[in-house]
Each structure stands twice: as C-alpha cells, then as structure tokens.
PDB file of C-alpha atoms in Angstrom:
ATOM      1  CA  MET H 299     -10.353 -14.223  -2.446  1.00  0.00           C
ATOM      2  CA  THR H 300     -13.735 -16.000  -2.553  1.00  0.00           C
ATOM      3  CA  ASP H 301     -14.243 -19.749  -2.899  1.00  0.00           C
ATOM      4  CA  GLY H 302     -17.990 -19.992  -2.241  1.00  0.00           C
ATOM      5  CA  ILE H 303     -17.446 -20.942   1.414  1.00  0.00           C
ATOM      6  CA  PHE H 304     -15.619 -17.862   2.688  1.00  0.00           C
ATOM      7  CA  ASP H 305     -14.246 -14.479   1.699  1.00  0.00           C
ATOM      8  CA  LEU H 306     -10.584 -13.781   2.405  1.00  0.00           C
ATOM      9  CA  VAL H 307      -8.729 -10.482   2.298  1.00  0.00           C
ATOM     10  CA  ARG H 308      -5.051 -10.950   3.121  1.00  0.00           C
ATOM     11  CA  GLY H 309      -3.131  -8.338   5.068  1.00  0.00           C
ATOM     12  CA  ASP H 310       0.570  -8.036   5.804  1.00  0.00           C
ATOM     13  CA  GLY H 311       0.343  -7.731   9.608  1.00  0.00           C
ATOM     14  CA  PRO H 312       0.215 -10.392  12.337  1.00  0.00           C
ATOM     15  CA  LEU H 313      -3.529  -9.943  12.971  1.00  0.00           C
ATOM     16  CA  VAL H 314      -6.160 -12.317  11.565  1.00  0.00           C
ATOM     17  CA  VAL H 315      -9.833 -11.381  12.076  1.00  0.00           C
ATOM     18  CA  SER H 316     -12.213 -14.337  11.810  1.00  0.00           C
ATOM     19  CA  MET H 317     -15.961 -13.763  11.281  1.00  0.00           C
ATOM     20  CA  PRO H 318     -17.531 -17.229  11.355  1.00  0.00           C
ATOM     21  CA  HIS H 319     -21.186 -16.299  11.908  1.00  0.00           C
ATOM     22  CA  CYS H 320     -21.762 -13.413   9.483  1.00  0.00           C
ATOM     23  CA  GLY H 321     -22.861 -15.567   6.540  1.00  0.00           C
ATOM     24  CA  THR H 322     -26.435 -15.672   5.261  1.00  0.00           C
ATOM     25  CA  ALA H 323     -26.305 -18.241   2.438  1.00  0.00           C
ATOM     26  CA  LEU H 324     -28.151 -21.532   2.868  1.00  0.00           C
ATOM     27  CA  SER H 325     -27.152 -24.900   1.478  1.00  0.00           C
ATOM     28  CA  PRO H 326     -29.231 -26.258  -1.433  1.00  0.00           C
ATOM     29  CA  GLY H 327     -32.744 -27.238  -0.389  1.00  0.00           C
ATOM     30  CA  LEU H 328     -32.383 -26.001   3.185  1.00  0.00           C
ATOM     31  CA  ALA H 329     -34.707 -22.997   2.945  1.00  0.00           C
ATOM     32  CA  GLU H 330     -37.722 -25.216   2.246  1.00  0.00           C
ATOM     33  CA  ARG H 331     -37.071 -27.133   5.486  1.00  0.00           C
ATOM     34  CA  LEU H 332     -36.810 -24.143   7.836  1.00  0.00           C
ATOM     35  CA  THR H 333     -39.606 -22.475   9.790  1.00  0.00           C
ATOM     36  CA  ASP H 334     -40.732 -19.013   8.741  1.00  0.00           C
ATOM     37  CA  GLU H 335     -39.007 -17.527  11.787  1.00  0.00           C
ATOM     38  CA  ALA H 336     -35.753 -19.312  10.966  1.00  0.00           C
ATOM     39  CA  LEU H 337     -35.854 -17.924   7.439  1.00  0.00           C
ATOM     40  CA  THR H 338     -35.330 -14.430   8.867  1.00  0.00           C
ATOM     41  CA  LEU H 339     -31.831 -15.658   9.887  1.00  0.00           C
ATOM     42  CA  ARG H 340     -32.353 -13.792  13.146  1.00  0.00           C
ATOM     43  CA  ASP H 341     -29.339 -15.358  14.885  1.00  0.00           C
ATOM     44  CA  THR H 342     -26.820 -14.126  12.300  1.00  0.00           C
ATOM     45  CA  ASP H 343     -23.851 -12.013  13.458  1.00  0.00           C
ATOM     46  CA  TRP H 344     -25.057  -9.249  11.158  1.00  0.00           C
ATOM     47  CA  HIS H 345     -22.788  -6.761   9.366  1.00  0.00           C
ATOM     48  CA  MET H 346     -19.478  -7.970  10.815  1.00  0.00           C
ATOM     49  CA  PRO H 347     -17.432  -7.279   7.640  1.00  0.00           C
ATOM     50  CA  ARG H 348     -18.799  -3.728   7.510  1.00  0.00           C
ATOM     51  CA  LEU H 349     -18.329  -3.066  11.210  1.00  0.00           C
ATOM     52  CA  TYR H 350     -14.728  -4.296  11.117  1.00  0.00           C
ATOM     53  CA  GLY H 351     -13.901  -2.930   7.686  1.00  0.00           C
ATOM     54  CA  PHE H 352     -11.452  -0.500   9.289  1.00  0.00           C
ATOM     55  CA  ALA H 353      -9.209  -3.432  10.302  1.00  0.00           C
ATOM     56  CA  ALA H 354      -7.951  -3.865   6.734  1.00  0.00           C
ATOM     57  CA  GLY H 355      -6.253  -0.483   7.086  1.00  0.00           C
ATOM     58  CA  MET H 356      -4.366  -1.901  10.081  1.00  0.00           C
ATOM     59  CA  GLY H 357      -2.856  -4.651   7.938  1.00  0.00           C
ATOM     60  CA  ALA H 358      -5.247  -7.315   9.247  1.00  0.00           C
ATOM     61  CA  THR H 359      -6.240 -10.419   7.334  1.00  0.00           C
ATOM     62  CA  LEU H 360     -10.053 -10.728   7.193  1.00  0.00           C
ATOM     63  CA  LEU H 361     -11.742 -14.132   6.904  1.00  0.00           C
ATOM     64  CA  SER H 362     -15.551 -14.195   6.780  1.00  0.00           C
ATOM     65  CA  ALA H 363     -17.994 -17.064   6.316  1.00  0.00           C
ATOM     66  CA  ARG H 364     -20.555 -16.927   3.537  1.00  0.00           C
ATOM     67  CA  HIS H 365     -23.029 -19.526   4.850  1.00  0.00           C
ATOM     68  CA  SER H 366     -25.385 -19.221   7.781  1.00  0.00           C
ATOM     69  CA  ARG H 367     -24.640 -20.776  11.143  1.00  0.00           C
ATOM     70  CA  TYR H 368     -27.889 -22.688  10.522  1.00  0.00           C
ATOM     71  CA  VAL H 369     -25.981 -24.767   7.961  1.00  0.00           C
ATOM     72  CA  VAL H 370     -23.138 -25.511  10.385  1.00  0.00           C
ATOM     73  CA  ASP H 371     -21.718 -23.567  13.306  1.00  0.00           C
ATOM     74  CA  LEU H 372     -18.059 -22.864  12.580  1.00  0.00           C
ATOM     75  CA  ASN H 373     -17.431 -21.900  16.208  1.00  0.00           C
ATOM     76  CA  ARG H 374     -18.291 -25.365  17.525  1.00  0.00           C
ATOM     77  CA  PRO H 375     -16.017 -28.422  17.526  1.00  0.00           C
ATOM     78  CA  SER H 376     -16.750 -30.803  14.661  1.00  0.00           C
ATOM     79  CA  SER H 377     -17.489 -33.495  17.237  1.00  0.00           C
ATOM     80  CA  GLY H 378     -20.512 -31.501  18.402  1.00  0.00           C
ATOM     81  CA  GLU H 379     -19.563 -31.536  22.098  1.00  0.00           C
ATOM     82  CA  SER H 380     -20.953 -28.671  24.193  1.00  0.00           C
ATOM     83  CA  LEU H 381     -18.676 -25.729  24.928  1.00  0.00           C
ATOM     84  CA  TYR H 382     -20.785 -24.671  27.901  1.00  0.00           C
ATOM     85  CA  PRO H 383     -21.806 -27.861  29.748  1.00  0.00           C
ATOM     86  CA  GLY H 384     -24.926 -27.368  31.827  1.00  0.00           C
ATOM     87  CA  GLN H 385     -25.856 -24.095  30.105  1.00  0.00           C
ATOM     88  CA  ALA H 386     -28.291 -23.459  27.280  1.00  0.00           C
ATOM     89  CA  THR H 387     -26.518 -23.156  23.946  1.00  0.00           C
ATOM     90  CA  THR H 388     -26.858 -24.235  20.314  1.00  0.00           C
ATOM     91  CA  GLY H 389     -25.092 -27.090  18.604  1.00  0.00           C
ATOM     92  CA  LEU H 390     -22.905 -27.843  15.617  1.00  0.00           C
ATOM     93  CA  CYS H 391     -25.909 -28.057  13.290  1.00  0.00           C
ATOM     94  CA  PRO H 392     -28.505 -26.308  15.463  1.00  0.00           C
ATOM     95  CA  ASP H 393     -32.105 -27.456  15.518  1.00  0.00           C
ATOM     96  CA  THR H 394     -33.422 -24.518  17.544  1.00  0.00           C
ATOM     97  CA  LEU H 395     -33.155 -20.748  17.393  1.00  0.00           C
ATOM     98  CA  PHE H 396     -31.448 -18.914  20.247  1.00  0.00           C
ATOM     99  CA  ASP H 397     -34.815 -18.542  21.983  1.00  0.00           C
ATOM    100  CA  GLY H 398     -35.368 -22.306  21.897  1.00  0.00           C
ATOM    101  CA  THR H 399     -38.058 -22.409  19.213  1.00  0.00           C
ATOM    102  CA  PRO H 400     -37.688 -24.985  16.416  1.00  0.00           C
ATOM    103  CA  LEU H 401     -35.412 -24.180  13.507  1.00  0.00           C
ATOM    104  CA  TYR H 402     -36.865 -26.873  11.235  1.00  0.00           C
ATOM    105  CA  ARG H 403     -40.316 -27.813  10.080  1.00  0.00           C
ATOM    106  CA  GLU H 404     -41.627 -31.094  11.506  1.00  0.00           C
ATOM    107  CA  GLY H 405     -39.404 -34.046  10.583  1.00  0.00           C
ATOM    108  CA  GLN H 406     -36.939 -31.938   8.588  1.00  0.00           C
ATOM    109  CA  ALA H 407     -33.921 -31.790  10.955  1.00  0.00           C
ATOM    110  CA  PRO H 408     -30.659 -33.240   9.597  1.00  0.00           C
ATOM    111  CA  ASP H 409     -29.558 -36.757  10.495  1.00  0.00           C
ATOM    112  CA  ALA H 410     -26.016 -37.825  11.386  1.00  0.00           C
ATOM    113  CA  THR H 411     -25.075 -38.439   7.762  1.00  0.00           C
ATOM    114  CA  GLU H 412     -26.163 -34.975   6.659  1.00  0.00           C
ATOM    115  CA  ILE H 413     -24.376 -33.358   9.601  1.00  0.00           C
ATOM    116  CA  ALA H 414     -21.157 -35.146   8.613  1.00  0.00           C
ATOM    117  CA  GLN H 415     -21.590 -33.902   5.047  1.00  0.00           C
ATOM    118  CA  ARG H 416     -22.021 -30.323   6.251  1.00  0.00           C
ATOM    119  CA  VAL H 417     -18.870 -30.610   8.342  1.00  0.00           C
ATOM    120  CA  GLU H 418     -16.902 -31.767   5.310  1.00  0.00           C
ATOM    121  CA  GLY H 419     -18.458 -29.298   2.893  1.00  0.00           C
ATOM    122  CA  TYR H 420     -18.568 -26.116   4.981  1.00  0.00           C
ATOM    123  CA  TRP H 421     -16.887 -26.453   8.390  1.00  0.00           C
ATOM    124  CA  ARG H 422     -13.635 -28.037   7.263  1.00  0.00           C
ATOM    125  CA  PRO H 423     -12.818 -25.598   4.403  1.00  0.00           C
ATOM    126  CA  TYR H 424     -13.239 -22.593   6.707  1.00  0.00           C
ATOM    127  CA  HIS H 425     -10.985 -24.065   9.357  1.00  0.00           C
ATOM    128  CA  GLU H 426      -8.404 -25.136   6.815  1.00  0.00           C
ATOM    129  CA  ALA H 427      -8.310 -21.559   5.521  1.00  0.00           C
ATOM    130  CA  LEU H 428      -8.062 -20.131   9.033  1.00  0.00           C
ATOM    131  CA  ALA H 429      -5.257 -22.487  10.010  1.00  0.00           C
ATOM    132  CA  ALA H 430      -3.402 -21.665   6.778  1.00  0.00           C
ATOM    133  CA  GLU H 431      -3.641 -17.907   7.384  1.00  0.00           C
ATOM    134  CA  LEU H 432      -2.424 -18.241  10.958  1.00  0.00           C
ATOM    135  CA  ALA H 433       0.504 -20.330   9.734  1.00  0.00           C
ATOM    136  CA  ARG H 434       1.271 -17.750   7.028  1.00  0.00           C
ATOM    137  CA  VAL H 435       1.365 -14.759   9.361  1.00  0.00           C
ATOM    138  CA  LYS H 436       3.294 -16.708  11.992  1.00  0.00           C
ATOM    139  CA  GLU H 437       5.896 -17.640   9.399  1.00  0.00           C
ATOM    140  CA  ARG H 438       6.254 -13.989   8.466  1.00  0.00           C
ATOM    141  CA  HIS H 439       6.177 -12.385  11.909  1.00  0.00           C
ATOM    142  CA  GLY H 440       7.164 -15.178  14.275  1.00  0.00           C
ATOM    143  CA  PHE H 441       3.743 -15.057  15.967  1.00  0.00           C
ATOM    144  CA  ALA H 442       0.061 -14.780  15.044  1.00  0.00           C
ATOM    145  CA  LEU H 443      -2.834 -12.857  16.587  1.00  0.00           C
ATOM    146  CA  LEU H 444      -6.364 -14.206  16.078  1.00  0.00           C
ATOM    147  CA  TYR H 445      -9.416 -12.064  16.809  1.00  0.00           C
ATOM    148  CA  ASP H 446     -12.730 -13.920  16.525  1.00  0.00           C
ATOM    149  CA  ALA H 447     -15.522 -11.400  15.863  1.00  0.00           C
ATOM    150  CA  HIS H 448     -19.125 -12.042  16.944  1.00  0.00           C
ATOM    151  CA  SER H 449     -22.358 -10.282  17.842  1.00  0.00           C
ATOM    152  CA  ILE H 450     -25.705 -11.242  19.350  1.00  0.00           C
ATOM    153  CA  ARG H 451     -28.988  -9.610  20.354  1.00  0.00           C
ATOM    154  CA  SER H 452     -28.621  -7.653  23.560  1.00  0.00           C
ATOM    155  CA  HIS H 453     -31.388  -9.665  25.250  1.00  0.00           C
ATOM    156  CA  VAL H 454     -31.675 -13.454  24.846  1.00  0.00           C
ATOM    157  CA  PRO H 455     -33.205 -14.728  28.109  1.00  0.00           C
ATOM    158  CA  ARG H 456     -32.561 -18.377  27.278  1.00  0.00           C
ATOM    159  CA  LEU H 457     -28.812 -17.753  26.967  1.00  0.00           C
ATOM    160  CA  PHE H 458     -28.131 -15.055  29.566  1.00  0.00           C
ATOM    161  CA  GLU H 459     -29.964 -13.008  32.183  1.00  0.00           C
ATOM    162  CA  GLY H 460     -30.763  -9.357  31.631  1.00  0.00           C
ATOM    163  CA  ARG H 461     -28.960  -7.215  29.120  1.00  0.00           C
ATOM    164  CA  LEU H 462     -25.624  -8.346  27.734  1.00  0.00           C
ATOM    165  CA  PRO H 463     -22.738  -5.876  28.205  1.00  0.00           C
ATOM    166  CA  ASP H 464     -21.929  -3.975  25.013  1.00  0.00           C
ATOM    167  CA  LEU H 465     -18.496  -5.564  24.590  1.00  0.00           C
ATOM    168  CA  ASN H 466     -17.753  -9.089  25.823  1.00  0.00           C
ATOM    169  CA  LEU H 467     -14.124 -10.142  25.533  1.00  0.00           C
ATOM    170  CA  GLY H 468     -13.361 -13.855  25.778  1.00  0.00           C
ATOM    171  CA  THR H 469      -9.928 -15.202  26.634  1.00  0.00           C
ATOM    172  CA  ALA H 470     -10.830 -18.812  27.544  1.00  0.00           C
ATOM    173  CA  ARG H 471     -10.361 -17.674  31.133  1.00  0.00           C
ATOM    174  CA  ARG H 472      -6.963 -16.133  30.453  1.00  0.00           C
ATOM    175  CA  THR H 473      -5.539 -19.204  28.691  1.00  0.00           C
ATOM    176  CA  SER H 474      -5.860 -18.350  24.972  1.00  0.00           C
ATOM    177  CA  ALA H 475      -3.278 -15.537  24.858  1.00  0.00           C
ATOM    178  CA  ASP H 476      -0.258 -14.154  26.665  1.00  0.00           C
ATOM    179  CA  PRO H 477      -1.252 -12.683  30.072  1.00  0.00           C
ATOM    180  CA  GLY H 478       0.411  -9.347  29.327  1.00  0.00           C
ATOM    181  CA  LEU H 479      -1.366  -9.128  25.978  1.00  0.00           C
ATOM    182  CA  ILE H 480      -4.716  -9.855  27.630  1.00  0.00           C
ATOM    183  CA  ALA H 481      -4.089  -7.235  30.304  1.00  0.00           C
ATOM    184  CA  GLY H 482      -3.265  -4.619  27.667  1.00  0.00           C
ATOM    185  CA  VAL H 483      -6.334  -5.372  25.580  1.00  0.00           C
ATOM    186  CA  VAL H 484      -8.640  -5.402  28.622  1.00  0.00           C
ATOM    187  CA  ALA H 485      -7.232  -2.049  29.763  1.00  0.00           C
ATOM    188  CA  ALA H 486      -7.759  -0.536  26.307  1.00  0.00           C
ATOM    189  CA  MET H 487     -11.317  -1.902  26.154  1.00  0.00           C
ATOM    190  CA  GLU H 488     -12.215  -0.586  29.603  1.00  0.00           C
ATOM    191  CA  ARG H 489     -10.670   2.831  29.020  1.00  0.00           C
ATOM    192  CA  SER H 490     -12.237   3.363  25.604  1.00  0.00           C
ATOM    193  CA  SER H 491     -15.621   1.914  26.603  1.00  0.00           C
ATOM    194  CA  ALA H 492     -15.810   4.271  29.560  1.00  0.00           C
ATOM    195  CA  ALA H 493     -14.970   7.227  27.330  1.00  0.00           C
ATOM    196  CA  GLU H 494     -17.766   6.273  24.933  1.00  0.00           C
ATOM    197  CA  GLY H 495     -20.345   5.442  27.603  1.00  0.00           C
ATOM    198  CA  LEU H 496     -20.406   1.729  26.756  1.00  0.00           C
ATOM    199  CA  THR H 497     -20.234  -1.303  29.028  1.00  0.00           C
ATOM    200  CA  CYS H 498     -17.733  -4.147  28.803  1.00  0.00           C
ATOM    201  CA  VAL H 499     -16.637  -7.339  30.511  1.00  0.00           C
ATOM    202  CA  ALA H 500     -13.867  -9.924  30.136  1.00  0.00           C
ATOM    203  CA  ASP H 501     -14.730 -13.629  30.417  1.00  0.00           C
ATOM    204  CA  GLY H 502     -18.339 -13.066  31.383  1.00  0.00           C
ATOM    205  CA  ARG H 503     -21.117 -15.140  29.790  1.00  0.00           C
ATOM    206  CA  PHE H 504     -18.969 -15.652  26.681  1.00  0.00           C
ATOM    207  CA  VAL H 505     -15.410 -16.816  27.386  1.00  0.00           C
ATOM    208  CA  GLY H 506     -14.617 -17.845  23.814  1.00  0.00           C
ATOM    209  CA  GLY H 507     -15.883 -20.617  21.596  1.00  0.00           C
ATOM    210  CA  HIS H 508     -14.139 -23.385  19.704  1.00  0.00           C
ATOM    211  CA  ILE H 509     -12.060 -21.052  17.545  1.00  0.00           C
ATOM    212  CA  THR H 510     -10.595 -19.161  20.501  1.00  0.00           C
ATOM    213  CA  ARG H 511     -10.007 -22.283  22.567  1.00  0.00           C
ATOM    214  CA  HIS H 512      -8.624 -24.423  19.746  1.00  0.00           C
ATOM    215  CA  TYR H 513      -6.313 -21.949  18.025  1.00  0.00           C
ATOM    216  CA  GLY H 514      -5.241 -19.936  21.064  1.00  0.00           C
ATOM    217  CA  ARG H 515      -1.886 -21.531  21.879  1.00  0.00           C
ATOM    218  CA  PRO H 516       0.327 -18.919  23.532  1.00  0.00           C
ATOM    219  CA  ALA H 517       3.133 -21.439  24.052  1.00  0.00           C
ATOM    220  CA  GLU H 518       3.249 -21.821  20.249  1.00  0.00           C
ATOM    221  CA  ASN H 519       3.051 -18.038  19.655  1.00  0.00           C
ATOM    222  CA  ILE H 520      -0.567 -18.064  18.476  1.00  0.00           C
ATOM    223  CA  HIS H 521      -2.707 -15.777  20.629  1.00  0.00           C
ATOM    224  CA  ALA H 522      -6.498 -15.732  20.291  1.00  0.00           C
ATOM    225  CA  LEU H 523      -9.301 -13.534  21.642  1.00  0.00           C
ATOM    226  CA  GLN H 524     -13.056 -13.518  21.036  1.00  0.00           C
ATOM    227  CA  MET H 525     -15.278 -10.441  21.036  1.00  0.00           C
ATOM    228  CA  GLU H 526     -19.046 -10.725  21.367  1.00  0.00           C
ATOM    229  CA  LEU H 527     -20.941  -7.463  20.790  1.00  0.00           C
ATOM    230  CA  ALA H 528     -24.468  -6.401  21.741  1.00  0.00           C
ATOM    231  CA  GLN H 529     -26.131  -5.827  18.386  1.00  0.00           C
ATOM    232  CA  ASP H 530     -28.259  -2.861  19.366  1.00  0.00           C
ATOM    233  CA  ARG H 531     -25.069  -0.801  19.619  1.00  0.00           C
ATOM    234  CA  TYR H 532     -24.604  -0.839  15.835  1.00  0.00           C
ATOM    235  CA  MET H 533     -27.821  -2.073  14.179  1.00  0.00           C
ATOM    236  CA  ASP H 534     -31.571  -2.602  14.514  1.00  0.00           C
ATOM    237  CA  GLU H 535     -31.643  -5.961  16.258  1.00  0.00           C
ATOM    238  CA  GLU H 536     -35.349  -6.610  16.751  1.00  0.00           C
ATOM    239  CA  ALA H 537     -36.821  -7.288  13.301  1.00  0.00           C
ATOM    240  CA  PRO H 538     -35.887  -7.711   9.633  1.00  0.00           C
ATOM    241  CA  PRO H 539     -34.163  -6.258   7.714  1.00  0.00           C
ATOM    242  CA  PHE H 540     -31.820  -5.915  10.740  1.00  0.00           C
ATOM    243  CA  ALA H 541     -30.436  -2.710   9.298  1.00  0.00           C
ATOM    244  CA  TYR H 542     -26.963  -1.378   9.991  1.00  0.00           C
ATOM    245  CA  ARG H 543     -27.021   1.914  11.930  1.00  0.00           C
ATOM    246  CA  PRO H 544     -23.963   4.065  11.155  1.00  0.00           C
ATOM    247  CA  ASP H 545     -25.060   6.581  13.792  1.00  0.00           C
ATOM    248  CA  ARG H 546     -24.714   3.899  16.464  1.00  0.00           C
ATOM    249  CA  ALA H 547     -21.779   2.034  14.944  1.00  0.00           C
ATOM    250  CA  GLU H 548     -19.409   5.001  14.933  1.00  0.00           C
ATOM    251  CA  ARG H 549     -19.118   5.073  18.709  1.00  0.00           C
ATOM    252  CA  LEU H 550     -18.654   1.322  18.940  1.00  0.00           C
ATOM    253  CA  GLN H 551     -16.041   1.363  16.180  1.00  0.00           C
ATOM    254  CA  ARG H 552     -13.933   3.811  18.163  1.00  0.00           C
ATOM    255  CA  VAL H 553     -13.782   1.301  21.002  1.00  0.00           C
ATOM    256  CA  LEU H 554     -13.097  -1.607  18.649  1.00  0.00           C
ATOM    257  CA  THR H 555     -10.306   0.372  17.020  1.00  0.00           C
ATOM    258  CA  ALA H 556      -8.687   0.895  20.433  1.00  0.00           C
ATOM    259  CA  VAL H 557      -9.056  -2.817  21.199  1.00  0.00           C
ATOM    260  CA  LEU H 558      -7.541  -3.938  17.901  1.00  0.00           C
ATOM    261  CA  GLU H 559      -4.729  -1.402  18.136  1.00  0.00           C
ATOM    262  CA  ALA H 560      -3.811  -2.748  21.545  1.00  0.00           C
ATOM    263  CA  PHE H 561      -4.016  -6.326  20.255  1.00  0.00           C
ATOM    264  CA  ALA H 562      -2.190  -5.807  16.967  1.00  0.00           C
ATOM    265  CA  GLY H 563       0.428  -3.564  18.565  1.00  0.00           C
ATOM    266  CA  TRP H 564       1.554  -6.201  21.070  1.00  0.00           C
ATOM    267  CA  ARG H 565       4.882  -7.903  20.522  1.00  0.00           C
ATOM    268  CA  PRO H 566       6.211 -11.035  22.254  1.00  0.00           C
TER     269      PRO H 566
END
C-alpha cells in the first residue's frame, strides 16, 4: 500500500518494522531552499527497506516513510521537545545537518506555521498508520512487537565520540519492552555479533527515539525496540551515491535476522 507519505506491506505476524528515516522525497519547493550539501540527503537512513527486506518472509508488517527527515523528523515528538536534553541532536524540522552545518540557504528556514503544516501533512499520517498497524496486530495476536529501524554514519563527532558500535539497540533504558524479551534479544544480538565479528551495545548513545518511547507500552502488551546501525557495515557512507554494498550487508543481515527472530519469536 502506498499513499504518497509511506509504503506499507502488511504481514500476518505480531511484528511491525517501522522505517521512519529512509525517505528521500522533498516537499514542494523545498529543494530550492536547501544548501548544496543538504541536497545530497546525507543524513538519510539509506537502504533500510532493502536491508530489512528479509523480514517480510518472517510475517512482519513493513512501514517505511517516503519523505526525507529534512521535511519532518518522524522520530521526534510533534511538540519538538528534545529527546536528549543537554546533548547535540536535531529537531522536529531540522535546520542543521548532523555535523552542525546549515541545512537551509540564508533566510529560508521554516517558520512555526510551516512546521505545523509539515506535522499535519507528513508526521501525523505516518503515526496514524503506525498506530493502526499496531492496533491491528494486537487485535489478532493479543500483543504487538514494534521494531524501529535506523542507521547513521559510523563517525559523527558532533553526536558521539569515536566510532559508533555496529549495532545499537535501544530499549528506552529497559522500559519500552518486557524485561525477558529485552534480555533474549540482547543475548541474540551479542551472540550473533560476536560470531560475525561485529560490535554491539544496548542503550548506549541511542536509547530509542520518540517512536520507541511513545509506543513501547509493555503494560498494554505493545513492546518496542530501536536499532541504530553503523552505515559502513552495509553501504558506502562517505559520499553520494551512498551505494548499497551487498558484500558487506550479508554479514550484518545474519545478525539482524537473529535479532528479529528472537524478537518475533517471543511470547507473553
């Protein structure tokens, strides 16, 4: 299903995979207002639908955004409040790139009215679809499992020191899912990562954004996890065209398969 805002592939299992930052479309007239560097869409979570394509065979529902996070960030609260107070981050309608350089040409950043319009036109439809899919699978199975899929360049000094671990699981500090479920997923991630020579961490620099924190309600049988991946493990992250690298992705996909099997195989 495609409605211009998102792509939706429904599965029959309890797992819903959300990909809020993989979109590359820009709203009308936006391209002319962005800097040349911003027009490369460098901060996109590139190739998420391809990387996680295997999840459809596990019965997962796949929801992916079509528009760039430069239009509106679907993993931020619509109020615009910071998810990481005191730390460098980007906002609901960001005005800088991850490295802190300007996103917009001089005087071209959106005002409050335009931001509100973007929330209504792009943010709200995605979240309405996500909430509806979680309700659908919960009605069918008695519970819902939400996996929020992300990626980022392996080195972004403004956001984190040094190199990011290859796999970064976020559980909102163990509050967004059942403790036993989290323990099982962490164990699967650590075991499989070690076997593949990859690094991993739980609740490190990225503990989960708005989607994980808002929808993860274990007491209501909705369990949410976020995964942030280092992009150089599956693509060329440094310069356009940011090409997908199947030779790198295969190893990472084996770990992700183990993670999703542990997640989707859990029962309350």
